[in-house]
Short mmCIF file of C-alpha atoms in Angstrom, two decimals:
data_model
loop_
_atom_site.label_atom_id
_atom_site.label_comp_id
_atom_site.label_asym_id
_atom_site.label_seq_id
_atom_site.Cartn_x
_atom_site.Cartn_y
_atom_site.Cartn_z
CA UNK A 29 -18.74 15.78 -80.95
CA UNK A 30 -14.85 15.35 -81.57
CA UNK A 31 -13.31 17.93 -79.77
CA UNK A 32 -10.59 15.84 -78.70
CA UNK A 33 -10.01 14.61 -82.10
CA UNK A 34 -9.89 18.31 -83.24
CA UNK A 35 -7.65 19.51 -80.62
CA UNK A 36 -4.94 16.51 -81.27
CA UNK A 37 -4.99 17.54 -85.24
CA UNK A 38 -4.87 21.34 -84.79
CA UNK A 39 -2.45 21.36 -81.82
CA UNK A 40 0.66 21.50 -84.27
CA UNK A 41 -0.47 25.08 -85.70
CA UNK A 42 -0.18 26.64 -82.10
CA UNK A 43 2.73 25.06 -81.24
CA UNK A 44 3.54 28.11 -82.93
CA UNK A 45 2.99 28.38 -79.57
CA UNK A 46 2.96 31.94 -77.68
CA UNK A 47 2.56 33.58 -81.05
CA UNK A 48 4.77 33.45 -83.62
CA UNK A 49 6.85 36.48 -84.46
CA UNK A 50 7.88 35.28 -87.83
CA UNK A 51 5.99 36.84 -91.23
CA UNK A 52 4.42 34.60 -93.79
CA UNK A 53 7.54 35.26 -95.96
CA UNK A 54 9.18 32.75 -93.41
CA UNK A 55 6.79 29.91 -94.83
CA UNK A 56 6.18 28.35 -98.15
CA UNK A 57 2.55 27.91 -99.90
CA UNK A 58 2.79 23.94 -98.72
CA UNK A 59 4.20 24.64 -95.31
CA UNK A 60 0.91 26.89 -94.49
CA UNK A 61 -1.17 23.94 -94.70
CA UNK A 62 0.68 22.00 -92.14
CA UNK A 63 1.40 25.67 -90.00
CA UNK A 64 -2.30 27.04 -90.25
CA UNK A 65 -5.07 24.21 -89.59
CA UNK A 66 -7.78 23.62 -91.85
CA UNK A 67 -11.15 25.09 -91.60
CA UNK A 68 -14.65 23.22 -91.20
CA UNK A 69 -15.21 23.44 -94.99
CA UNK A 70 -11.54 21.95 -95.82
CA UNK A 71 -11.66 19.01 -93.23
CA UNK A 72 -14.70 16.54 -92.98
CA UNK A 73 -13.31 15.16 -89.68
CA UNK A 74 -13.77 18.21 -87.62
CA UNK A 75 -16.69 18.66 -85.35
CA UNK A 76 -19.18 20.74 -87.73
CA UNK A 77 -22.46 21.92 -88.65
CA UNK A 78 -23.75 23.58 -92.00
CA UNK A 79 -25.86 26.69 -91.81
CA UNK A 80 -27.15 29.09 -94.13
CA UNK A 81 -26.09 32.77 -93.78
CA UNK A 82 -26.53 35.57 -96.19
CA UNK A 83 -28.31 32.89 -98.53
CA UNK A 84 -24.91 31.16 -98.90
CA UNK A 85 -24.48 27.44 -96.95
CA UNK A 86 -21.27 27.91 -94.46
CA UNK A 87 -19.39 25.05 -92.37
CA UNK A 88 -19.02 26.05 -88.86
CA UNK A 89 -17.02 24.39 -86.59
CA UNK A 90 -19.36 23.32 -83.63
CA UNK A 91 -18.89 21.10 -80.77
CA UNK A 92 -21.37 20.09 -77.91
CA UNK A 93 -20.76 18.69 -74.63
CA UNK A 94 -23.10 18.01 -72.04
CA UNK A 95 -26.25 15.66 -72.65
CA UNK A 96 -29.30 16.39 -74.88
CA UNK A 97 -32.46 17.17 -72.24
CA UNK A 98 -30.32 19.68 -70.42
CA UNK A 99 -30.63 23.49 -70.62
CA UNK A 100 -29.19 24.91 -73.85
CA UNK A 101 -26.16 27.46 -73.48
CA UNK A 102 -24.71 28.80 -76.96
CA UNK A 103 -21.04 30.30 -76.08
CA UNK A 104 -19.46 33.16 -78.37
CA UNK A 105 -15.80 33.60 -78.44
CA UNK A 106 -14.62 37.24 -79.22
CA UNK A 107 -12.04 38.29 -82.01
CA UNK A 108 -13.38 39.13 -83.77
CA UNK A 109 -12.25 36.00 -85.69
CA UNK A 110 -10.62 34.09 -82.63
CA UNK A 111 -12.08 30.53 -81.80
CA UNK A 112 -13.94 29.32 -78.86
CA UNK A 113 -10.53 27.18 -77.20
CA UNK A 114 -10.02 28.99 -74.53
CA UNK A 115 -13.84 29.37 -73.75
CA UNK A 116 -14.57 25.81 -73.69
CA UNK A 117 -11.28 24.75 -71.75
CA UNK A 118 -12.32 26.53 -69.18
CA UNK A 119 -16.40 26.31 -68.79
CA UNK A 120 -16.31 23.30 -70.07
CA UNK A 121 -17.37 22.07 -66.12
CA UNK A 122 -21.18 23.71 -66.74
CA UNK A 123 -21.33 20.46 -68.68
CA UNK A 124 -22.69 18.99 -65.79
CA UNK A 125 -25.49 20.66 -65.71
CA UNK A 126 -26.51 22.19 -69.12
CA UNK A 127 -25.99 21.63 -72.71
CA UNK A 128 -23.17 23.66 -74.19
CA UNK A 129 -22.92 24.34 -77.90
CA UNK A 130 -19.20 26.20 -78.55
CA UNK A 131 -18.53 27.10 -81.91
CA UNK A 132 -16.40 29.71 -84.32
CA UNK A 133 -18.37 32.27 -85.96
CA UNK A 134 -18.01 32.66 -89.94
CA UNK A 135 -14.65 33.99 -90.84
CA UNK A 136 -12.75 32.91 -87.51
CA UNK A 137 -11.74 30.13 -85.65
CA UNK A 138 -11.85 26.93 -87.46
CA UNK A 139 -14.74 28.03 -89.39
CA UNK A 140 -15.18 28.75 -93.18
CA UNK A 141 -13.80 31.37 -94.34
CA UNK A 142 -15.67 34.59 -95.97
CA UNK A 143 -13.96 37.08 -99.12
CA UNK A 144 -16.54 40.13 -99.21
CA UNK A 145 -16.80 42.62 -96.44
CA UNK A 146 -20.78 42.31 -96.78
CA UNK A 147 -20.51 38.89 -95.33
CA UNK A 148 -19.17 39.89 -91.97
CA UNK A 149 -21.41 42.54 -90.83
CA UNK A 150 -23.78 42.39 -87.43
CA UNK A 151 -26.68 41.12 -89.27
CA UNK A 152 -25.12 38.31 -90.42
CA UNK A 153 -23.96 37.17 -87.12
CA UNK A 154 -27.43 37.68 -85.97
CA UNK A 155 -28.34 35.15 -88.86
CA UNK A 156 -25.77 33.25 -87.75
CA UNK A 157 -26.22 32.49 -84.32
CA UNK A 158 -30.32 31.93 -85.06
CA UNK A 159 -29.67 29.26 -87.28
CA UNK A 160 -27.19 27.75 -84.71
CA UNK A 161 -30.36 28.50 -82.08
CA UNK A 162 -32.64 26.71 -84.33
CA UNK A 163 -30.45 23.82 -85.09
CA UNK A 164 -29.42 23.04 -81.40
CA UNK A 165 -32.99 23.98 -79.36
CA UNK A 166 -35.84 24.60 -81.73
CA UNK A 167 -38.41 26.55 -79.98
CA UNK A 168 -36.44 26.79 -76.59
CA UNK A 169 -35.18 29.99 -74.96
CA UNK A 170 -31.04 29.51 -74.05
CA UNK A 171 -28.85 30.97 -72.67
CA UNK A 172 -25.86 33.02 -74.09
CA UNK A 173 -22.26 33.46 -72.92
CA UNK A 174 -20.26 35.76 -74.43
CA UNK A 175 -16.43 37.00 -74.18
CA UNK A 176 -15.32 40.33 -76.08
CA UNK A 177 -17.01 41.07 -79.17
CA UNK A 178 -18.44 37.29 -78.62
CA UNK A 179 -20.48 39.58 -75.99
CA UNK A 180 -21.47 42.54 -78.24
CA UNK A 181 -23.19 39.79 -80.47
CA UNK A 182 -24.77 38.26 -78.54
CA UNK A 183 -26.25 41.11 -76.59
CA UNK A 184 -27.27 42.86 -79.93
CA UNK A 185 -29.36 38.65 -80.80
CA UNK A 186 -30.46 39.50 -77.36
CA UNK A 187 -32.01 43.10 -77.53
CA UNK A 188 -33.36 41.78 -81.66
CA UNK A 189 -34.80 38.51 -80.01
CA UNK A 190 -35.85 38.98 -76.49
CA UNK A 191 -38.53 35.96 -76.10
CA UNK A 192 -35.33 33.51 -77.55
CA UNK A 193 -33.32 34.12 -74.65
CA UNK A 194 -33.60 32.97 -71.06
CA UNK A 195 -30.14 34.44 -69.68
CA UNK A 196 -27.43 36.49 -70.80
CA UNK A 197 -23.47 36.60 -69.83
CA UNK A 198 -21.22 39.32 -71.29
CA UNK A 199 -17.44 38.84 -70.16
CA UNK A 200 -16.01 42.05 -70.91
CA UNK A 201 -17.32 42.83 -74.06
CA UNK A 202 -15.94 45.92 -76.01
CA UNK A 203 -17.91 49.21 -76.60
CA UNK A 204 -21.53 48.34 -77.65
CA UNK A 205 -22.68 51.70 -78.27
CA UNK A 206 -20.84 55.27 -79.76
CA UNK A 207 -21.10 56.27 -76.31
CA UNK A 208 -18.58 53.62 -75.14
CA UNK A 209 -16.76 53.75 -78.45
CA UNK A 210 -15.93 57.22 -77.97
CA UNK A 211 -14.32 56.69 -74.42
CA UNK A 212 -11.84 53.21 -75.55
CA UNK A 213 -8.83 53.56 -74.59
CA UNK A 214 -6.11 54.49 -76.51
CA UNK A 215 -4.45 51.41 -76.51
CA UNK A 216 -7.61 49.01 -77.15
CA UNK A 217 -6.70 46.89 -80.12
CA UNK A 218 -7.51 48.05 -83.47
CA UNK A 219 -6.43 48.64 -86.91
CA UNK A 220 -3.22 49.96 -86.35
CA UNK A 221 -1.67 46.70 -85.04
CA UNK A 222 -2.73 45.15 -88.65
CA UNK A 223 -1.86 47.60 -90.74
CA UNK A 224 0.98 45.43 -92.69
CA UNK A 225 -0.95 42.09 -92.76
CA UNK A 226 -3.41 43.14 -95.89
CA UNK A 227 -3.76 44.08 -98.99
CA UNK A 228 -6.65 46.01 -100.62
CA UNK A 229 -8.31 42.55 -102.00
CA UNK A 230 -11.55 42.75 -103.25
CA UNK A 231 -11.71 38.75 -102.86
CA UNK A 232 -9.58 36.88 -100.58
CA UNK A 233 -8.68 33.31 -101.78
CA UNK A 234 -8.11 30.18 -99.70
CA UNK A 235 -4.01 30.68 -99.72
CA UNK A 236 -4.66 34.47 -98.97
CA UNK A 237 -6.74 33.66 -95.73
CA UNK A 238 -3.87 31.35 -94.59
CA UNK A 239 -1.32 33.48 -95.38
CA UNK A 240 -2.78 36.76 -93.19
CA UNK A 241 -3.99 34.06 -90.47
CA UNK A 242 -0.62 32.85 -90.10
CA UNK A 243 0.90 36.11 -89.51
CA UNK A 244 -1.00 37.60 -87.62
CA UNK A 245 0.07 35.39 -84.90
CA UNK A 246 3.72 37.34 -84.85
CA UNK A 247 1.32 40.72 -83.99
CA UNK A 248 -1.18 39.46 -81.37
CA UNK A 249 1.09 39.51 -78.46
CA UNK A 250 2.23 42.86 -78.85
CA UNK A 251 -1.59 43.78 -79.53
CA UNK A 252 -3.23 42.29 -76.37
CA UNK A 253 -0.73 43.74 -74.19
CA UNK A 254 -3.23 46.47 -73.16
CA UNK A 255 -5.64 43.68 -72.30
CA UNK A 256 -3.11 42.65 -68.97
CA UNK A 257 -1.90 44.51 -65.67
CA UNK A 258 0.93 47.03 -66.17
CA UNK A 259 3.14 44.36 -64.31
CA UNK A 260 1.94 41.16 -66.26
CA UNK A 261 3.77 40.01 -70.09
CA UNK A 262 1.16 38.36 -72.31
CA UNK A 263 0.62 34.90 -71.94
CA UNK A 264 -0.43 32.08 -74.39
CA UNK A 265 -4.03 31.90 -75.03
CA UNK A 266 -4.73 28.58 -75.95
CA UNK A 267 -5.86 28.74 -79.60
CA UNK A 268 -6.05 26.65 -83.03
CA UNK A 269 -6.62 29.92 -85.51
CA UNK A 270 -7.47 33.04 -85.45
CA UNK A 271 -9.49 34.90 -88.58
CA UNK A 272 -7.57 37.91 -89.35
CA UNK A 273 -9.39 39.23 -92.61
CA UNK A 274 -12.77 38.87 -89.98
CA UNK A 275 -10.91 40.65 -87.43
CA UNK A 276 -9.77 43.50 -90.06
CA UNK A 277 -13.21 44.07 -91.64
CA UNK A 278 -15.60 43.83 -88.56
CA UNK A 279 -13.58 46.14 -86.54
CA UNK A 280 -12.97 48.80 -89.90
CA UNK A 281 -16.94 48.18 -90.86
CA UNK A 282 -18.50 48.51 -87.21
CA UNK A 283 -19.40 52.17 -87.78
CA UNK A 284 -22.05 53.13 -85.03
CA UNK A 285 -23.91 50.01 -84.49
CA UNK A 286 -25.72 50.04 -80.90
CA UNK A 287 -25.47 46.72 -80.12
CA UNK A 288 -27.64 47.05 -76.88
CA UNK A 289 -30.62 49.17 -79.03
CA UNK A 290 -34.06 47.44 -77.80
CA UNK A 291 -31.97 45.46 -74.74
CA UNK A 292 -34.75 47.33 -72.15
CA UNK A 293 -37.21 44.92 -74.00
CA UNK A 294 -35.54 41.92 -72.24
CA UNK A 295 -36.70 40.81 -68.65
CA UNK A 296 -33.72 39.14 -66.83
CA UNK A 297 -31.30 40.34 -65.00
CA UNK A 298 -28.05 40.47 -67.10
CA UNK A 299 -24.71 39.41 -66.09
CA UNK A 300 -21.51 41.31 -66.78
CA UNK A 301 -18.10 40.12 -65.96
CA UNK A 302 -14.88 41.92 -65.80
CA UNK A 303 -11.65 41.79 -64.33
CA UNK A 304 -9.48 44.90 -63.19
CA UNK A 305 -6.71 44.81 -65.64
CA UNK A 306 -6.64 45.94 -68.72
CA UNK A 307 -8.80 48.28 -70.93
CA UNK A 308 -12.27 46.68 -71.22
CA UNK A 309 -11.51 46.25 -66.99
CA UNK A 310 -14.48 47.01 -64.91
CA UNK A 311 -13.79 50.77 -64.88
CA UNK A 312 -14.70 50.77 -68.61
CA UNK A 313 -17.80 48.89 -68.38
CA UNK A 314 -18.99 50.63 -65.22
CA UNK A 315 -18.25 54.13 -66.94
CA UNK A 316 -19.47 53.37 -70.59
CA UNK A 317 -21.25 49.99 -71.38
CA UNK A 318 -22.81 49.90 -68.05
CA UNK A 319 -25.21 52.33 -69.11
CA UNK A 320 -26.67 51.04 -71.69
CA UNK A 321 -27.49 47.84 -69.86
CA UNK A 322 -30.49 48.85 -67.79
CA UNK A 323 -30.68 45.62 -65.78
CA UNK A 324 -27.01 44.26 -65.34
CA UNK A 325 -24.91 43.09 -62.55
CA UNK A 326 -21.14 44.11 -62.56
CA UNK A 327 -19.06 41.07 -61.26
CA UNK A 328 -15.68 42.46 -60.67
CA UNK A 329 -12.87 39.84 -60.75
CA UNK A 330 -10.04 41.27 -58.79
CA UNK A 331 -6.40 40.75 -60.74
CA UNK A 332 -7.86 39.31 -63.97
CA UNK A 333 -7.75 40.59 -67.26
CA UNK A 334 -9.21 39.93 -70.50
CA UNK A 335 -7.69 36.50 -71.32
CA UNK A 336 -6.50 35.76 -68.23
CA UNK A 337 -10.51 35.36 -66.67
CA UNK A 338 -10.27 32.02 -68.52
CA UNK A 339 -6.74 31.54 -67.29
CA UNK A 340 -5.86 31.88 -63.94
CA UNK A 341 -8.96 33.44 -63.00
CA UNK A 342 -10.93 30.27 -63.99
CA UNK A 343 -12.65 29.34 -61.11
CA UNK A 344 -13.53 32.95 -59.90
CA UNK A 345 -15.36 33.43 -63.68
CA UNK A 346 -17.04 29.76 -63.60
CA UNK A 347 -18.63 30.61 -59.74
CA UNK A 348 -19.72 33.95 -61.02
CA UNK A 349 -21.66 32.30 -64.06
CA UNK A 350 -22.80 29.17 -62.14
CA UNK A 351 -24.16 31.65 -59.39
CA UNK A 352 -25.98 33.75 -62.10
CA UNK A 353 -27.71 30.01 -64.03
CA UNK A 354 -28.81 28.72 -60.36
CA UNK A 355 -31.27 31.70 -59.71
CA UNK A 356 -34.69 31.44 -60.35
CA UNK A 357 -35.76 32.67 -63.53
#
């Protein structure tokens, strides 16, 4: 689809560029729209699909690239509520060999927007990625790649949907189970860092999305500085938006859910990657997600943390994964 197109028209919004440290009070109502790009359901011209989750249609924004014929892989970006940029910039190369289908879940990214808590839960991102499953490769298993809680979702459509799925990648996803939740670090992200970006809203309007999207680019930096070496400053992710009400009620809703609960039921050998920096490093996922995953491979990246994989650490991630899709089933 138009990826290029898209990235040409959002660009301007991360110009912001490094994240922004300036609140929304530093903006006007018609400056958002120019600051924060619009979503799938605001802007015809960007790369999209229309789905049904929760018995409600939603835009997502989807892009393909690779020819039809070729294996399917669906890629999840994490957040929750970030989009699948800096996925797709750098596997983008598995193109050559496979079919990949990037897009932003519901609530993040460049996707439409949800008000109610109830519509950002782990079942409906289960609904969500079948319909994307159905649309792309009707009655063909995939494959799934996902980063962060990209991962956790995808193992969870994984463990629910076994026969669907013909490989699975998790790049350092976060805890999957209460076991692993219980041992985070200190410093993972969570709530805290949000804390003055919302407002007890029982429905968030259009304006009210943008506004708490737009600041919460002045807070990432500071909140993904556990996610680097002790040595290392953040660095900019390349992004176009990032769902902050998504981010705020998946993380406060998760309660205990076990994403890998039934994962034994799947065949394949699963892949895990991980760098050494950082707090979902592959100390974490040895110690506490590791577990849980009775037929994984650790793939320890040495230097690279959570963003940085994509980054600088590039190539090392792409061989791991390309490795992984060239054995024999």
């Amino acid at each position: 689809m138009h990826g290029r197109r898209t990235l040409r028209r959002a660009r301007c919004a991360l110009v912001l560029g490094g994240w922004l440290a300036c609140s929304a009070a530093c903006a006007s109502s018609d400056e958002l729209g120019a600051l924060v790009p619009p979503t799938a359901d605001e802007d015809p011209a960007l790369p999209r699909v229309q789905v049904t989750i929760g018995g409600h249609a939603r835009w997502l924004h989807l892009e393909t690239l690779g020819e039809g014929g070729r294996p399917v892989v669906l890629i999840l970006p994490g957040g929750p509520g970030s989009d699948y940029r800096l996925l797709r910039d750098a596997l983008a190369p598995l193109a050559d060999e496979h079919l990949l289908v990037f897009w932003d879940q519901h609530g993040g990214g460049l996707s439409e927007r949800v008000s109610r808590p109830s519509q950002l839960t782990p079942d409906s991102f289960d609904e969500e990625i079948a319909a994307v499953h159905v649309l792309v490769a009707p009655g063909e298993k995939v494959t799934l790649i996902g980063h962060s809680y990209g991962a956790e979702i995808a193992l969870r459509y994984t463990a629910l949907h076994p026969e669907a799925v013909e490989r699975l990648v998790l790049i350092e996803p976060g805890p999957v189970n209460d076991f692993a939740r219980d041992h985070r670090p200190t410093s993972f992200v969570g709530l805290d860092v949000f804390e003055s970006l919302f407002w007890d809203n029982e429905v968030m309007t259009a304006q009210d999305h943008a506004r708490a999207d737009y600041r919460l680019l002045g807070v990432l930096r500071r909140g993904s500085r556990s996610f680097y070496c002790a040595s290392q400053e953040p660095v900019e992710v390349p992004s176009w938006r990032f769902g902050a009400y998504a981010f705020e009620v998946v993380q406060r809703e998760e309660g205990s859910t076990d994403y890998a609960r039934g994962i034994e039921a799947f065949a394949p050998r699963v892949l895990l990657i991980a760098g050494t920096c950082g707090d979902l490093q592959t100390s974490f996922q040895q110690a506490y997600n590791l577990p849980a995953l009775p037929r994984a491979d650790l793939v320890r990246i040495e230097g690279a943390g959570h963003f940085t994989l994509f980054l600088d650490y590039a190539p090392q991630t792409l061989a791991a994964i390309r490795a992984y899709l060239a054995e024999a089933p």
